[in-house]
Short mmCIF file of C-alpha atoms in Angstrom, two decimals:
data_model
loop_
_atom_site.label_atom_id
_atom_site.label_comp_id
_atom_site.label_asym_id
_atom_site.label_seq_id
_atom_site.Cartn_x
_atom_site.Cartn_y
_atom_site.Cartn_z
CA PRO S 1 -22.52 -125.09 145.14
CA GLY S 2 -20.66 -124.96 148.79
CA ALA S 3 -22.36 -129.15 149.03
CA ASP S 4 -19.55 -130.95 150.66
CA PRO S 5 -18.35 -133.14 147.84
CA LEU S 6 -17.46 -136.52 150.05
CA ALA S 7 -21.72 -135.71 151.06
CA PHE S 8 -22.41 -135.71 146.87
CA HIS S 9 -20.40 -138.60 145.62
CA HIS S 10 -22.43 -140.58 148.31
CA ALA S 11 -25.54 -139.38 146.98
CA ARG S 12 -24.88 -140.08 143.18
CA ALA S 13 -23.69 -143.18 143.93
CA ALA S 14 -26.44 -144.05 146.01
CA VAL S 15 -28.85 -142.85 143.54
CA LEU S 16 -26.97 -145.17 140.45
CA ALA S 17 -26.85 -147.99 143.13
CA VAL S 18 -30.17 -148.72 144.20
CA ARG S 19 -31.13 -148.12 139.78
CA LEU S 20 -28.59 -150.85 139.61
CA GLY S 21 -30.07 -152.85 141.84
CA GLN S 22 -33.37 -152.87 140.86
CA ILE S 23 -32.31 -153.87 137.06
CA THR S 24 -30.15 -157.06 138.47
CA GLY S 25 -33.12 -158.63 140.51
CA GLN S 26 -32.73 -156.67 143.66
CA ALA S 27 -35.59 -155.75 145.76
CA GLY S 28 -37.52 -155.17 149.24
CA GLY S 29 -34.77 -155.58 152.06
CA ASP S 30 -31.69 -155.52 150.05
CA LEU S 31 -32.53 -152.84 148.08
CA LEU S 32 -32.30 -150.83 151.32
CA GLN S 33 -29.32 -152.49 151.87
CA LEU S 34 -27.67 -152.18 149.03
CA GLY S 35 -28.98 -148.02 149.64
CA LEU S 36 -27.84 -147.81 152.88
CA ALA S 37 -24.21 -149.39 152.44
CA ALA S 38 -23.74 -146.80 149.37
CA CYS S 39 -24.36 -143.79 151.11
CA LEU S 40 -21.84 -144.98 153.26
CA PHE S 41 -19.30 -146.96 151.77
CA ASP S 42 -16.47 -143.97 152.14
CA THR S 43 -17.06 -142.80 155.23
CA GLY S 44 -14.00 -143.80 156.51
CA LEU S 45 -12.59 -140.72 154.29
CA ALA S 46 -14.86 -138.25 155.23
CA ALA S 47 -12.46 -136.83 158.78
CA PRO S 48 -10.45 -133.08 158.14
CA THR S 49 -7.32 -135.26 158.69
CA GLU S 50 -8.12 -136.86 155.52
CA ARG S 51 -8.34 -134.60 152.96
CA VAL S 52 -5.66 -135.38 150.87
CA LEU S 53 -7.40 -138.59 150.44
CA ARG S 54 -10.74 -136.77 149.52
CA ASP S 55 -9.34 -134.49 147.54
CA GLY S 56 -7.98 -137.38 144.87
CA GLU S 57 -4.33 -136.17 145.76
CA ALA S 58 -3.26 -140.13 147.30
CA SER S 59 -3.54 -143.01 144.66
CA GLU S 60 -4.65 -146.22 145.09
CA ASP S 61 -1.30 -147.63 145.82
CA ASP S 62 -1.17 -145.52 148.38
CA THR S 63 -1.31 -147.70 151.70
CA ALA S 64 -3.01 -144.50 154.01
CA TYR S 65 -6.16 -144.71 150.84
CA ARG S 66 -6.61 -148.48 150.63
CA GLN S 67 -6.80 -148.43 154.88
CA HIS S 68 -10.01 -146.27 154.43
CA PRO S 69 -12.47 -149.52 154.01
CA GLN S 70 -11.65 -150.85 157.16
CA ARG S 71 -12.07 -146.99 158.31
CA SER S 72 -14.83 -146.40 157.20
CA VAL S 73 -16.31 -150.10 158.70
CA ASP S 74 -15.53 -149.43 161.78
CA THR S 75 -17.08 -145.71 162.17
CA VAL S 76 -20.36 -147.49 160.52
CA ARG S 77 -20.42 -149.85 163.04
CA GLY S 78 -20.48 -147.65 165.26
CA TRP S 79 -23.71 -146.24 164.92
CA ARG S 80 -25.15 -149.86 164.98
CA PRO S 81 -26.10 -150.84 160.75
CA PRO S 82 -29.83 -152.77 161.07
CA ALA S 83 -27.78 -156.04 159.00
CA ALA S 84 -24.14 -156.78 159.08
CA GLY S 85 -24.46 -157.08 155.01
CA ILE S 86 -24.05 -153.53 155.25
CA LEU S 87 -21.00 -153.68 156.38
CA THR S 88 -19.41 -156.27 154.50
CA ALA S 89 -20.68 -154.41 151.06
CA ILE S 90 -18.36 -151.17 152.56
CA LEU S 91 -15.61 -153.70 153.08
CA GLN S 92 -15.64 -154.69 150.71
CA HIS S 93 -16.40 -152.30 147.65
CA HIS S 94 -12.88 -152.22 146.44
CA GLU S 95 -12.57 -155.74 145.24
CA ARG S 96 -12.54 -156.64 142.30
CA GLU S 97 -13.06 -159.85 139.45
CA GLN S 98 -9.58 -161.11 138.85
CA GLY S 99 -8.91 -160.68 143.03
CA GLN S 100 -6.85 -157.92 142.21
CA GLY S 101 -8.52 -155.32 144.46
CA TYR S 102 -8.07 -154.81 148.21
CA PRO S 103 -7.93 -154.74 151.10
CA ARG S 104 -8.12 -159.02 151.38
CA GLY S 105 -7.65 -159.44 147.10
CA LEU S 106 -10.78 -161.40 146.74
CA ARG S 107 -12.44 -162.31 143.56
CA GLY S 108 -15.43 -163.68 142.28
CA ASP S 109 -18.27 -164.94 144.43
CA THR S 110 -16.69 -164.16 146.99
CA VAL S 111 -17.30 -160.66 146.73
CA HIS S 112 -20.57 -159.67 147.93
CA PRO S 113 -22.80 -158.94 144.87
CA HIS S 114 -23.36 -155.26 147.17
CA ALA S 115 -19.71 -154.37 146.67
CA LYS S 116 -19.82 -155.26 143.23
CA ILE S 117 -22.33 -152.87 143.08
CA ILE S 118 -20.62 -149.62 144.70
CA GLY S 119 -17.29 -150.46 143.12
CA LEU S 120 -18.69 -150.22 139.97
CA VAL S 121 -20.70 -147.35 140.37
CA ASP S 122 -17.57 -145.75 142.87
CA THR S 123 -15.36 -146.51 139.81
CA TYR S 124 -17.93 -145.00 137.13
CA LEU S 125 -18.32 -141.48 138.81
CA ARG S 126 -14.53 -140.72 140.08
CA LEU S 127 -13.46 -141.91 136.10
CA MET S 128 -16.05 -139.96 134.37
CA GLY S 129 -15.33 -136.42 136.70
CA PRO S 130 -17.24 -132.97 135.11
CA ARG S 131 -17.45 -133.77 131.55
CA GLU S 132 -15.35 -137.07 130.10
CA PRO S 133 -18.65 -139.32 130.90
CA HIS S 134 -18.36 -141.65 127.63
CA ARG S 135 -14.63 -142.03 128.61
CA ALA S 136 -15.44 -143.54 132.06
CA ILE S 137 -17.75 -145.97 130.21
CA CYS S 138 -15.45 -146.74 127.44
CA GLN S 139 -13.14 -147.39 130.30
CA ILE S 140 -14.96 -149.72 132.14
CA VAL S 141 -16.42 -152.05 129.18
CA ARG S 142 -13.08 -152.28 127.65
CA ARG S 143 -12.03 -153.96 131.43
CA ARG S 144 -15.03 -155.85 132.08
CA HIS S 145 -14.90 -159.65 133.59
CA GLU S 146 -11.43 -157.97 135.13
CA THR S 147 -12.93 -155.79 137.21
CA PHE S 148 -16.33 -156.03 137.40
CA PRO S 149 -18.31 -158.96 136.15
CA ALA S 150 -20.11 -158.71 132.35
CA PRO S 151 -23.35 -158.85 133.30
CA LEU S 152 -23.39 -155.44 135.54
CA VAL S 153 -21.20 -154.40 133.09
CA LYS S 154 -24.27 -154.47 131.05
CA ALA S 155 -26.58 -153.52 133.24
CA LEU S 156 -24.57 -150.02 133.58
CA VAL S 157 -24.41 -149.34 130.39
CA ASP S 158 -28.28 -149.89 129.81
CA GLU S 159 -28.77 -147.20 132.43
CA VAL S 160 -26.87 -144.93 131.37
CA SER S 161 -26.42 -144.85 128.16
CA VAL S 162 -22.84 -145.31 125.83
CA PHE S 163 -23.40 -141.65 125.25
CA PRO S 164 -24.70 -140.57 129.29
CA PRO S 165 -26.08 -137.77 130.10
CA GLY S 166 -23.77 -134.71 129.41
CA THR S 167 -21.30 -135.66 127.05
CA VAL S 168 -20.81 -133.20 123.90
CA ILE S 169 -21.08 -135.68 120.85
CA ARG S 170 -20.60 -134.55 116.91
CA LEU S 171 -22.65 -135.80 114.26
CA ASN S 172 -22.38 -136.87 111.36
CA THR S 173 -23.59 -133.77 109.64
CA GLY S 174 -20.69 -132.25 111.65
CA GLU S 175 -22.63 -129.96 114.38
CA VAL S 176 -21.97 -130.73 117.84
CA GLY S 177 -23.69 -130.42 120.47
CA THR S 178 -24.56 -132.43 124.15
CA VAL S 179 -26.70 -135.19 125.11
CA VAL S 180 -29.78 -134.09 127.31
CA ALA S 181 -31.27 -137.54 127.80
CA VAL S 182 -30.83 -141.62 127.18
CA SER S 183 -33.14 -144.20 125.47
CA ARG S 184 -32.14 -148.01 127.47
CA ASN S 185 -33.41 -149.50 124.42
CA HIS S 186 -31.86 -147.12 121.62
CA PRO S 187 -28.93 -146.58 123.87
CA LEU S 188 -26.93 -145.10 120.62
CA ARG S 189 -29.61 -142.67 119.82
CA PRO S 190 -30.71 -139.96 123.21
CA LYS S 191 -31.07 -136.90 122.73
CA VAL S 192 -28.74 -133.46 121.86
CA GLU S 193 -29.08 -130.47 122.01
CA LEU S 194 -27.22 -128.87 119.38
CA THR S 195 -25.06 -125.69 119.96
CA THR S 196 -22.64 -125.53 116.96
CA ASP S 197 -22.82 -125.89 112.81
CA ALA S 198 -21.00 -127.94 110.70
CA ARG S 199 -18.97 -124.78 110.49
CA GLY S 200 -18.16 -124.41 114.08
CA ARG S 201 -20.44 -121.58 114.37
CA PRO S 202 -22.11 -120.94 117.20
CA VAL S 203 -25.98 -121.56 117.06
CA PRO S 204 -29.10 -120.88 118.76
CA PRO S 205 -30.13 -124.33 120.85
CA ARG S 206 -32.02 -126.84 119.38
CA VAL S 207 -33.10 -129.79 120.63
CA VAL S 208 -33.03 -133.41 119.33
CA ASP S 209 -34.02 -136.61 119.14
CA LEU S 210 -32.18 -139.54 117.48
CA ARG S 211 -34.73 -141.93 117.36
CA GLU S 212 -36.77 -139.41 115.04
CA ALA S 213 -34.13 -138.31 113.35
CA PRO S 214 -32.85 -141.96 111.41
CA PHE S 215 -30.33 -140.40 108.73
CA LEU S 216 -28.53 -138.46 111.72
CA CYS S 217 -25.82 -140.40 113.98
CA ILE S 218 -23.00 -139.43 116.29
CA THR S 219 -19.77 -140.37 115.33
CA GLY S 220 -17.90 -139.95 118.79
CA PRO S 221 -17.49 -137.64 121.49
CA VAL S 222 -15.92 -134.17 121.34
#
């Protein structure tokens, strides 16, 4: 409560970006540069004059919004970052795999690998909102190859699961609960905290590990 939403977004993005970097084989100085870029990529939205953009009232088609990667670079450059790749990743984090991004419409291998990771993490967190992690994953998976490379999307799915923590789900028994923990090796069988019985009546919360309950399965998000 009371935390700056942009700082909170940067913090969450940095943690997930570094994790994806590790999964995709990065280490040492490369991982440090990725983490720094992920902490700073939307700095251009921090000024009070950018409140409307920051609060999500501007769309990706707005010219002012599309200028924020360059504004971020201009700000971070003044802080003398330790590697030029940090600025490149910040500038390119809205570029997309088929050239439909901005500011330059780059595609494929011409986009910095760190920019791809930050762009994917940023997209996931913004789509997720407070209560729809499953929908965010589904949207990203449907558009794989088009917006982000498939191996990177797979790394994200492996990390956060098809049903990320916070997803409200229904079991085949009709019971309803919330995903509280996931397993990378069993993405469809997370731990869930059940709070509603098959008739929709509230029940004392109880946690069930679906890996240990072979006759239970998730039928879908609620």
